[in-house]
Short mmCIF file of C-alpha atoms and ligand atoms in Angstrom, two decimals:
data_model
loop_
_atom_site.label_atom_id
_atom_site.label_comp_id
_atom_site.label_asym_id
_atom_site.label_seq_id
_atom_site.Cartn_x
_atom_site.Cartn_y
_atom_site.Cartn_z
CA UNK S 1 -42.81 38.02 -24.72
CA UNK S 2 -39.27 36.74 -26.66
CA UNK S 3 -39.31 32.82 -27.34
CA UNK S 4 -36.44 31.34 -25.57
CA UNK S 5 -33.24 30.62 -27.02
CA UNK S 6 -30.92 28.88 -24.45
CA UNK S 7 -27.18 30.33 -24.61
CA UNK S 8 -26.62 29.46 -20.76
CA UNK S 9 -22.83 28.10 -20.83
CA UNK S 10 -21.63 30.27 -23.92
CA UNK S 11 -19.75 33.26 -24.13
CA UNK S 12 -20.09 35.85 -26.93
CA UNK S 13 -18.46 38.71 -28.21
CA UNK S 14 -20.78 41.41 -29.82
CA UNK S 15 -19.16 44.44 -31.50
CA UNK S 16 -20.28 47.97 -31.62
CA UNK S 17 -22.26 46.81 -28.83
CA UNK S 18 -22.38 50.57 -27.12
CA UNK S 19 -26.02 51.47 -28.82
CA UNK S 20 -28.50 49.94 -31.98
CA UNK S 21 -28.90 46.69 -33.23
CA UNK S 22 -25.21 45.68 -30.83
CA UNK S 23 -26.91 46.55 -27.83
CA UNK S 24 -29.70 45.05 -28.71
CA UNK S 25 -28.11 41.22 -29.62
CA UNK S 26 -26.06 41.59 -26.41
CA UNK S 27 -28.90 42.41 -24.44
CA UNK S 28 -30.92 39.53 -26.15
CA UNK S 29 -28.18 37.11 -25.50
CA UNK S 30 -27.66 37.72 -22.15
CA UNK S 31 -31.86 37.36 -21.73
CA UNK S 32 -31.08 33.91 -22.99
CA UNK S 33 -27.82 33.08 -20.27
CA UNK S 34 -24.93 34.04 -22.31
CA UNK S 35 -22.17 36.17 -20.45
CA UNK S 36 -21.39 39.23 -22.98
CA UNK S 37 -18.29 40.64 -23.93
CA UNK S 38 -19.56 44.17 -25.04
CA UNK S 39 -16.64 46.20 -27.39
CA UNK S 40 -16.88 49.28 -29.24
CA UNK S 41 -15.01 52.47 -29.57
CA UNK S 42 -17.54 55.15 -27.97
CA UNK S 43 -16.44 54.86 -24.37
CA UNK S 44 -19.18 56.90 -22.57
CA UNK S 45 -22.09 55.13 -24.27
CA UNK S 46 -20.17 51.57 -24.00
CA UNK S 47 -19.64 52.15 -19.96
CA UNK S 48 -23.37 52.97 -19.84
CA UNK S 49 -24.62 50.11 -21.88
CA UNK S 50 -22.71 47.88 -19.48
CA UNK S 51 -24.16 49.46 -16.54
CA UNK S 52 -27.45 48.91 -17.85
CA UNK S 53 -26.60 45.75 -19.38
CA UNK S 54 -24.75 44.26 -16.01
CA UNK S 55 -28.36 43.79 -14.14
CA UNK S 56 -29.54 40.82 -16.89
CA UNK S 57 -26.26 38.84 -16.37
CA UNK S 58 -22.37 38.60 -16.38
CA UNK S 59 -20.62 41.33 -19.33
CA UNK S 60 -17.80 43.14 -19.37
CA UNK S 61 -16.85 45.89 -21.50
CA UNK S 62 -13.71 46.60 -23.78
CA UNK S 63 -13.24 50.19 -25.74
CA UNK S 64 -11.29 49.51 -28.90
CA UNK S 65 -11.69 50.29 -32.47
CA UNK S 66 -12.52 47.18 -34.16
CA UNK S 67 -10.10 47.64 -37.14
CA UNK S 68 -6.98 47.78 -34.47
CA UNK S 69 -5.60 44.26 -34.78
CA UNK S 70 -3.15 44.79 -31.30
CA UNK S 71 -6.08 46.00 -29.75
CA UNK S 72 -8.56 43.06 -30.60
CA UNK S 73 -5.94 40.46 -30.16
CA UNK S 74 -5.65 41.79 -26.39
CA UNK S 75 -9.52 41.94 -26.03
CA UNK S 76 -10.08 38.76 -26.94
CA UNK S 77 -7.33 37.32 -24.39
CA UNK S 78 -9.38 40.03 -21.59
CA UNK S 79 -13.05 38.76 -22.80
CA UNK S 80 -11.64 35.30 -22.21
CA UNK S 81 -9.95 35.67 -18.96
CA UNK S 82 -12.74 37.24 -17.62
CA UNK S 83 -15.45 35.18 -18.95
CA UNK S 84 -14.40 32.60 -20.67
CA UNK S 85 -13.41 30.72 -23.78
CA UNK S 86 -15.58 32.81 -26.56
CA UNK S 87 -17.59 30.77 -28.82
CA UNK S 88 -19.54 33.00 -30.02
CA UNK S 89 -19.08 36.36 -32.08
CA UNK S 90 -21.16 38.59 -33.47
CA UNK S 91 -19.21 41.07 -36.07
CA UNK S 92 -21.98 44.52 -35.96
CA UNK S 93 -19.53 47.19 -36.03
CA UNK S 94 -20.18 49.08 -38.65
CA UNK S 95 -20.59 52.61 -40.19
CA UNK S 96 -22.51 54.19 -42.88
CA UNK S 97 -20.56 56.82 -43.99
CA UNK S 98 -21.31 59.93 -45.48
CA UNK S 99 -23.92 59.70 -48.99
CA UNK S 100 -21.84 60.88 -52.02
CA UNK S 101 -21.89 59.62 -55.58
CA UNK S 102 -19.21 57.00 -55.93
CA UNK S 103 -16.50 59.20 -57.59
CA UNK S 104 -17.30 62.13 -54.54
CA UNK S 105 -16.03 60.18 -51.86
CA UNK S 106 -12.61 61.01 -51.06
CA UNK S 107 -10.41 57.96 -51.25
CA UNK S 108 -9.75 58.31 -47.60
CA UNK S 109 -13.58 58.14 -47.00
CA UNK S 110 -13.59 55.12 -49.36
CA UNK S 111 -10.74 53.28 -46.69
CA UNK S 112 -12.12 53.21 -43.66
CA UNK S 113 -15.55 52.37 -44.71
CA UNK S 114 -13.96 49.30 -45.97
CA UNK S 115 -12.30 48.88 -42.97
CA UNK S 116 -14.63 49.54 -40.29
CA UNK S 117 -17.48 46.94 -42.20
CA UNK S 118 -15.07 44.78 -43.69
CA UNK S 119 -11.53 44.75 -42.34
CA UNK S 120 -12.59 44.68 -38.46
CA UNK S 121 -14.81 41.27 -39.41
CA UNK S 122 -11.71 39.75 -40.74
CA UNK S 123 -9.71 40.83 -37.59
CA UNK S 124 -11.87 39.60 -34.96
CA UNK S 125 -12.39 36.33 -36.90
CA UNK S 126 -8.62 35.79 -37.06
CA UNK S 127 -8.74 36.87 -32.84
CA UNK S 128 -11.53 34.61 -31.74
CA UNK S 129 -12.10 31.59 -34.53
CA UNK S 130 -8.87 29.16 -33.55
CA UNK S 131 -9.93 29.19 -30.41
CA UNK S 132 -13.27 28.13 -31.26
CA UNK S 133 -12.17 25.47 -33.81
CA UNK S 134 -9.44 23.70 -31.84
CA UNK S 135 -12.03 23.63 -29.04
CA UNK S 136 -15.01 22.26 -31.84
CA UNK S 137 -18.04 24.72 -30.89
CA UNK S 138 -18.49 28.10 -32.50
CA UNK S 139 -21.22 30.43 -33.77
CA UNK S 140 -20.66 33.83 -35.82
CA UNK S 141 -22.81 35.99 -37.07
CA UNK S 142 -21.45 39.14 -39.38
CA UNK S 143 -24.39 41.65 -39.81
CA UNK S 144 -24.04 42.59 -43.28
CA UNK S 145 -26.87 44.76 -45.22
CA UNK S 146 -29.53 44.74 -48.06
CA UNK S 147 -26.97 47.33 -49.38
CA UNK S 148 -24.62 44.70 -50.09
CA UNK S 149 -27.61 42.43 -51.78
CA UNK S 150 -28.39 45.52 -54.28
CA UNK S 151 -25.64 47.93 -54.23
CA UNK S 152 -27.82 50.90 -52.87
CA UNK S 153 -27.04 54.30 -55.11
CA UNK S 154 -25.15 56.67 -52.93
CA UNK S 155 -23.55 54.57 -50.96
CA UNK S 156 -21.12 52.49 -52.98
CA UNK S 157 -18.23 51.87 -50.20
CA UNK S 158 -20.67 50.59 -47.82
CA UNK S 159 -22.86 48.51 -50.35
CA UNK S 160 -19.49 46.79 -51.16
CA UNK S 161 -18.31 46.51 -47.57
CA UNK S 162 -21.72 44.88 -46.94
CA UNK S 163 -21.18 42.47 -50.18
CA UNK S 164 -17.75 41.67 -49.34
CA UNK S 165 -19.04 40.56 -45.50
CA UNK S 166 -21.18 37.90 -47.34
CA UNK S 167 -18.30 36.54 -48.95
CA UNK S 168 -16.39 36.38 -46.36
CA UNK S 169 -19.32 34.26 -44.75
CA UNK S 170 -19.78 32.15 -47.28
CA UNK S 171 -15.63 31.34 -47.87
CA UNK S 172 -15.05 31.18 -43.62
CA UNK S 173 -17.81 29.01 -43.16
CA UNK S 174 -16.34 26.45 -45.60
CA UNK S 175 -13.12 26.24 -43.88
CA UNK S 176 -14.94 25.50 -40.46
CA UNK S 177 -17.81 23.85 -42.10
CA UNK S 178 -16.06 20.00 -40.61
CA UNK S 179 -15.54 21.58 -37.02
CA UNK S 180 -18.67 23.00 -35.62
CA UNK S 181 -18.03 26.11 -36.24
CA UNK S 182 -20.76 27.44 -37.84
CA UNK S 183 -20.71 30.96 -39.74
CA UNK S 184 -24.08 33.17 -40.88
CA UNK S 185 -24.84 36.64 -41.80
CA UNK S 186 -27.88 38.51 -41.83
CA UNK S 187 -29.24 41.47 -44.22
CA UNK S 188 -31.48 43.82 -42.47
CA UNK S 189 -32.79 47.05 -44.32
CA UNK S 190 -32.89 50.06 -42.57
CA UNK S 191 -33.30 49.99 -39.01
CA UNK S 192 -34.85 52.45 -36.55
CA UNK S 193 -30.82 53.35 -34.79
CA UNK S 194 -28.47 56.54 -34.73
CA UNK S 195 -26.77 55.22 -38.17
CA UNK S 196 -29.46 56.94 -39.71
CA UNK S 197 -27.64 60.45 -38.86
CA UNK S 198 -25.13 59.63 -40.61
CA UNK S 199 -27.41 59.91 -43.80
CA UNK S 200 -29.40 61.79 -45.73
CA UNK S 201 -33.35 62.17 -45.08
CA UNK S 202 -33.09 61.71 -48.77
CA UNK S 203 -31.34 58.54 -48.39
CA UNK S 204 -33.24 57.28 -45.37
CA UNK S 205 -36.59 57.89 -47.45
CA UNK S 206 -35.57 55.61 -50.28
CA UNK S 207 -33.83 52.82 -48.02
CA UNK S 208 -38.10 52.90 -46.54
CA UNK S 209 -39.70 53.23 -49.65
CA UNK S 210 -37.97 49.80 -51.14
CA UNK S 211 -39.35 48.11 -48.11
CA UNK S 212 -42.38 46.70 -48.57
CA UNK S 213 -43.70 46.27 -44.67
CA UNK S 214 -43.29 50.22 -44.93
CA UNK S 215 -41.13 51.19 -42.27
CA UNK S 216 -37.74 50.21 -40.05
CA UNK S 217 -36.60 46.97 -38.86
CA UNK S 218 -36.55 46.93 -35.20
CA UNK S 219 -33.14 46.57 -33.24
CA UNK S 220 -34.63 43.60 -31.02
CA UNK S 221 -35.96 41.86 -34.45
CA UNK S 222 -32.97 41.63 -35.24
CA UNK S 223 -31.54 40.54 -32.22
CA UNK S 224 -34.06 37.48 -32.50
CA UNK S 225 -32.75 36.29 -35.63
CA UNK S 226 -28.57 36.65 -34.51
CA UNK S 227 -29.78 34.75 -31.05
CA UNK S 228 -31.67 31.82 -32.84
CA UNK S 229 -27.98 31.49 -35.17
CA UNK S 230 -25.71 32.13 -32.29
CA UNK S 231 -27.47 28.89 -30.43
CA UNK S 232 -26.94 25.41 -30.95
CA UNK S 233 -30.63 25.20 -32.30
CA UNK S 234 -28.52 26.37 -36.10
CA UNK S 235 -27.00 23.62 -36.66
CA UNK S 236 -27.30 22.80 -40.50
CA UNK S 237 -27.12 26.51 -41.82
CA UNK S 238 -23.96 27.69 -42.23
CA UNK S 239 -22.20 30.02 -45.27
CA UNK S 240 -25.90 31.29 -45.46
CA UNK S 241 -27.58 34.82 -46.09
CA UNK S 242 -30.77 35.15 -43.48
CA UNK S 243 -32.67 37.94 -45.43
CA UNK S 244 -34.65 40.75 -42.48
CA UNK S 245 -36.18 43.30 -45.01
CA UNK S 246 -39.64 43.39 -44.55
CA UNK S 247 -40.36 41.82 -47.93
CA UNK S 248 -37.72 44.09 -49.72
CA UNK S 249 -35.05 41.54 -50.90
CA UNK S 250 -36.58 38.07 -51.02
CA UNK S 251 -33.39 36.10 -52.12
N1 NAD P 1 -29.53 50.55 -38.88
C1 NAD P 1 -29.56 50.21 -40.16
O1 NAD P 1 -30.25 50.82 -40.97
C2 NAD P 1 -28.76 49.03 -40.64
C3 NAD P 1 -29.22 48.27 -41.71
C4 NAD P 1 -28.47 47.18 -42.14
C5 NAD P 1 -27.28 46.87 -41.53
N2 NAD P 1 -26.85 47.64 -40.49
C6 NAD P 1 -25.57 47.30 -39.88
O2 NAD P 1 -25.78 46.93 -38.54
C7 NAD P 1 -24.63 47.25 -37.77
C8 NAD P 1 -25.03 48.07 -36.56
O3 NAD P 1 -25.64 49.26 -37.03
P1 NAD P 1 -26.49 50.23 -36.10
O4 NAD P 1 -27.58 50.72 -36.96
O5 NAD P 1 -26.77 49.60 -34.80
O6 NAD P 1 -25.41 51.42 -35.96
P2 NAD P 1 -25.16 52.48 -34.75
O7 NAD P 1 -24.46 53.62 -35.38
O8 NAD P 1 -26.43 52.73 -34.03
O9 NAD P 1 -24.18 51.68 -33.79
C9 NAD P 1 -22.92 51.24 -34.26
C10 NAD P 1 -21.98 51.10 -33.09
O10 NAD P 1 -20.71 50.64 -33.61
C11 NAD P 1 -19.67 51.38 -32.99
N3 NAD P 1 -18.51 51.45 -33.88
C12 NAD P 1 -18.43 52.06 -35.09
N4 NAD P 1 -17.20 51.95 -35.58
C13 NAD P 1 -16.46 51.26 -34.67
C14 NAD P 1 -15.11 50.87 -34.60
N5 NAD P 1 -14.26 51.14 -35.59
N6 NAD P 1 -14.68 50.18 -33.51
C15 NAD P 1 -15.54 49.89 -32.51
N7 NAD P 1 -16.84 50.27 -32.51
C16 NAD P 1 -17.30 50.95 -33.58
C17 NAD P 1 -20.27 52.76 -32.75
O11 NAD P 1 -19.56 53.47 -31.72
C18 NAD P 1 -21.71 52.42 -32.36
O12 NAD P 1 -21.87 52.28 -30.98
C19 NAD P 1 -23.67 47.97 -38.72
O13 NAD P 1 -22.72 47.08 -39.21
C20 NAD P 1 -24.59 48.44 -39.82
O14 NAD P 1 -23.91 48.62 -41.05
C21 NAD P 1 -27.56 48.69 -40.02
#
């Protein structure tokens, strides 16, 4: 049995919410009251998260890609016609890319890594944070990586996409720091989703051998930790780096 976290009254956006650890943090949130704006690009999956997702509570569902600025400005006016003002926004979007050594990747490759883990965070920040700042109430939460900690080998655009999202954090949550807007990212190590097909067994079985607990983070673990800083119950942490890698990077 979950501890409760109350998010009755709030309204949250979660990206790439279609399957994984998304699905999971919507379907967390909306355990806790929150209504759930659910986006992500795979339209099939998305519709059939939100039919499953509809019978805990009030979500709708927007296909986009995350890194199309139009197309996120317009979902953020639909999530908050349709369910409110969005104060909370959870930036999980992400993709792993194919394992190559650095100078393998081709530099289109390199792109839109970048883009999808880092680009799309900036995007729906600039969509959804006036809002929450001229209204004084806000939660983020970008889901960054242990990657981005240690700069895993074989992965260089998305270890840097996942270092570059804790920057971000850190320089965002300054500028809100004075308005209640409070900004957080997490680090999981590998989790037990379909990311992992976009990798290598080879890959997968080092990401698990650097973890000391010996195996996968959970999707709903982390969901607990993004619904504890998506409630008002955060309220002193912001800028901050919540480590969730079984032991594997303690700092
Ligand atoms: N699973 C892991 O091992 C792990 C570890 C650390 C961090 N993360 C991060 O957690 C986040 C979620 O990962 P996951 O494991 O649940 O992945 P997943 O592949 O299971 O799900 C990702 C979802 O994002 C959607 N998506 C991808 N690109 C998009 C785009 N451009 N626009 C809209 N939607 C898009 C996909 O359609 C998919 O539904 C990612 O940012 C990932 O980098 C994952």
């Amino acid at each position: 049995m979950a501890n409760k976290i109350d998010l009755k009254g709030h309204v949250a956006v979660v990206t790439g919410a279609a399957r994984g650890f998304g699905y999971a943090i919507a379907d967390r949130m909306l355990e806790s009251g929150a209504a759930v704006s659910l986006w992500d690009m795979d339209k099939a999956a998305l519709a059939k998260a939100a039919r499953t997702l509809g019978h805990k509570g009030k979500v709708d569902h927007i296909v986009l890609d995350v890194t199309d600025e139009t197309a996120v400005e317009d979902a953020a006016q639909q999530a908050a016609r349709h369910l409110g003002p969005v104060d909370i926004l959870v930036n999980n979007a992400g993709i792993a890319g194919p394992n190559r050594k650095t100078w393998e990747y081709t530099p289109g490759e390199f792109r839109r890594i970048i883009d999808v883990n880092l680009a799309s965070a900036y995007i729906c920040c600039a969509a959804l944070v006036p809002d929450m700042k001229t209204r004084g109430y806000g939660r983020v939460i970008n889901i960054s990586s242990v990657a981005g900690k240690e700069g895993n080998p074989n992965a260089a655009p998305y270890s840097i996409s996942k270092a570059a999202l804790i920057t971000l954090t850190k320089s965002l949550a300054k500028e809100l720091a004075d308005v209640n807007v409070l900004v957080n990212c997490v680090t999981p190590a590998a989790g037990n989703t379909e990311i992992l097909k976009q990798m290598t067994q080879e890959h997968v079985n080092y990401m698990i051998s650097r973890i000391p607990m010996g195996r996968l983070v959970e999707p709903k673990e982390v969901a607990a930790l993004v619904a504890w800083l998506a409630s008002a119950d955060c309220s002193f942490s912001t800028g901050a780096t919540f480590d969730i890698s079984g032991g594997r990077s303690t700092y």
